[in-house]
Tab-separated table of C-alpha atoms in Angstrom:
chain	number	residue	atom	x	y	z
A	1	VAL	CA	38.706	63.236	113.438
A	2	LEU	CA	39.691	63.771	109.805
A	3	SER	CA	43.307	64.856	110.312
A	4	MET	CA	45.778	65.743	113.010
A	5	LEU	CA	48.700	68.078	112.392
A	6	GLU	CA	51.223	67.336	115.100
A	7	PHE	CA	53.073	70.026	116.982
A	8	SER	CA	56.280	71.191	115.376
A	9	SER	CA	58.823	73.603	116.793
A	10	GLU	CA	58.956	75.362	113.423
A	11	ARG	CA	55.201	76.074	113.364
A	12	GLN	CA	54.898	76.334	117.180
A	13	ARG	CA	51.377	74.950	117.052
A	14	MET	CA	49.274	71.849	116.429
A	15	SER	CA	45.882	71.357	114.818
A	16	VAL	CA	43.106	68.847	114.502
A	17	ILE	CA	40.429	68.770	111.790
A	18	ILE	CA	37.054	67.378	112.806
A	19	ARG	CA	33.857	66.609	110.929
A	20	TRP	CA	30.953	67.055	113.308
A	21	PRO	CA	27.778	64.899	113.127
A	22	ASN	CA	25.970	67.806	111.445
A	23	GLY	CA	28.512	67.604	108.596
A	24	LYS	CA	30.424	70.782	109.452
A	25	VAL	CA	34.203	70.555	109.163
A	26	LYS	CA	36.312	72.610	111.563
A	27	LEU	CA	40.016	73.030	112.162
A	28	TYR	CA	41.000	73.644	115.797
A	29	CYS	CA	44.485	75.002	116.415
A	30	LYS	CA	46.473	75.722	119.585
A	31	GLY	CA	49.908	77.196	119.901
A	32	SER	CA	52.265	79.925	120.945
A	33	ASP	CA	50.538	83.247	121.448
A	34	ALA	CA	53.311	84.995	119.469
A	35	ILE	CA	52.483	82.856	116.425
A	36	MET	CA	48.755	82.331	116.827
A	37	LEU	CA	47.836	86.006	117.081
A	38	GLY	CA	49.279	86.473	113.589
A	39	LEU	CA	46.999	83.730	112.241
A	40	LEU	CA	43.740	85.290	113.398
A	41	ALA	CA	41.179	86.491	110.874
A	42	LYS	CA	40.843	90.234	110.204
A	43	GLU	CA	37.480	90.150	112.019
A	44	GLU	CA	39.340	89.368	115.238
A	45	GLU	CA	41.470	92.551	115.177
A	46	PRO	CA	39.166	94.480	117.567
A	47	LEU	CA	39.870	91.810	120.208
A	48	LEU	CA	43.668	92.013	119.996
A	49	VAL	CA	44.125	94.726	122.630
A	50	LYS	CA	42.043	92.789	125.152
A	51	ILE	CA	43.800	89.524	124.240
A	52	ASP	CA	47.228	91.158	124.656
A	53	ASP	CA	46.201	92.527	128.065
A	54	GLN	CA	45.059	89.092	129.230
A	55	LEU	CA	48.211	87.381	127.929
A	56	LEU	CA	50.399	89.944	129.689
A	57	HIS	CA	48.460	89.441	132.938
A	58	TYR	CA	48.897	85.657	132.836
A	59	SER	CA	52.522	85.682	131.716
A	60	THR	CA	53.613	88.197	134.370
A	61	GLY	CA	52.003	85.860	136.883
A	62	GLY	CA	54.411	83.157	135.740
A	63	LEU	CA	51.858	81.222	133.721
A	64	ARG	CA	52.542	79.734	130.318
A	65	THR	CA	50.102	80.996	127.714
A	66	LEU	CA	48.667	79.348	124.636
A	67	VAL	CA	46.077	80.628	122.196
A	68	PHE	CA	43.284	78.523	120.701
A	69	GLY	CA	41.559	79.266	117.417
A	70	TYR	CA	39.334	77.597	114.858
A	71	ARG	CA	37.994	77.967	111.378
A	72	GLU	CA	35.220	76.306	109.444
A	73	MET	CA	35.802	74.824	106.018
A	74	GLU	CA	33.909	72.947	103.389
A	75	LEU	CA	34.417	69.189	103.189
A	76	GLU	CA	35.617	69.628	99.601
A	77	GLU	CA	38.358	72.022	100.774
A	78	TRP	CA	39.546	69.465	103.310
A	79	GLU	CA	39.455	66.639	100.729
A	80	GLU	CA	41.566	68.659	98.277
A	81	TRP	CA	43.980	69.613	101.045
A	82	ASP	CA	44.174	66.031	102.327
A	83	ASP	CA	45.209	64.771	98.867
A	84	TRP	CA	48.037	67.316	98.863
A	85	TYR	CA	49.012	66.417	102.440
A	86	GLN	CA	49.023	62.662	101.765
A	87	ASN	CA	51.203	63.177	98.685
A	88	ALA	CA	53.606	65.293	100.747
A	89	ALA	CA	53.807	62.502	103.330
A	90	LEU	CA	54.965	60.096	100.608
A	91	GLU	CA	57.956	62.253	99.625
A	92	SER	CA	61.055	60.061	99.940
A	93	ASP	CA	63.488	62.866	100.778
A	94	PHE	CA	63.096	63.613	104.515
A	95	GLU	CA	63.870	67.340	104.320
A	96	ALA	CA	61.621	67.849	101.292
A	97	ARG	CA	58.824	65.895	103.009
A	98	GLU	CA	59.062	67.971	106.198
A	99	LYS	CA	59.097	71.231	104.243
A	100	GLU	CA	56.094	70.228	102.120
A	101	MET	CA	54.106	69.041	105.144
A	102	VAL	CA	54.767	72.348	106.936
A	103	GLU	CA	53.536	74.208	103.853
A	104	CYS	CA	50.416	72.030	103.805
A	105	ALA	CA	49.706	72.856	107.441
A	106	LYS	CA	50.251	76.573	106.906
A	107	MET	CA	47.722	76.513	104.079
A	108	LEU	CA	44.916	75.635	106.512
A	109	GLU	CA	46.173	77.305	109.677
A	110	GLN	CA	45.112	80.846	108.794
A	111	ASP	CA	42.124	83.167	109.137
A	112	LEU	CA	41.330	81.679	112.535
A	113	ARG	CA	38.596	82.797	114.907
A	114	TYR	CA	39.756	83.330	118.494
A	115	LEU	CA	38.607	80.731	121.041
A	116	GLY	CA	40.748	81.595	124.034
């Protein structure tokens, strides 16, 4: 595990970044369907009608729904991002730190592929 972005009520999601033994780096994200569907890559658009139908089916049955997504990235992209994230974490002003860390998370949590 390279990084973990904890759940926040502002982002309504959480993420983990993993480097697999084969060297691939992936971000896995789970969160509110209302938010996550807006973070999916353009290639996922054909699936949205089916996804919406499934979410409606589960939610009308009284079930809570979450959406999972992922995206691959280069190790260099993660390293550059991690420098920015670590610097944001050192911000002494609490509100500025929280705002900067949310912006850091948003930078990676986009163009996701749908997992379920």
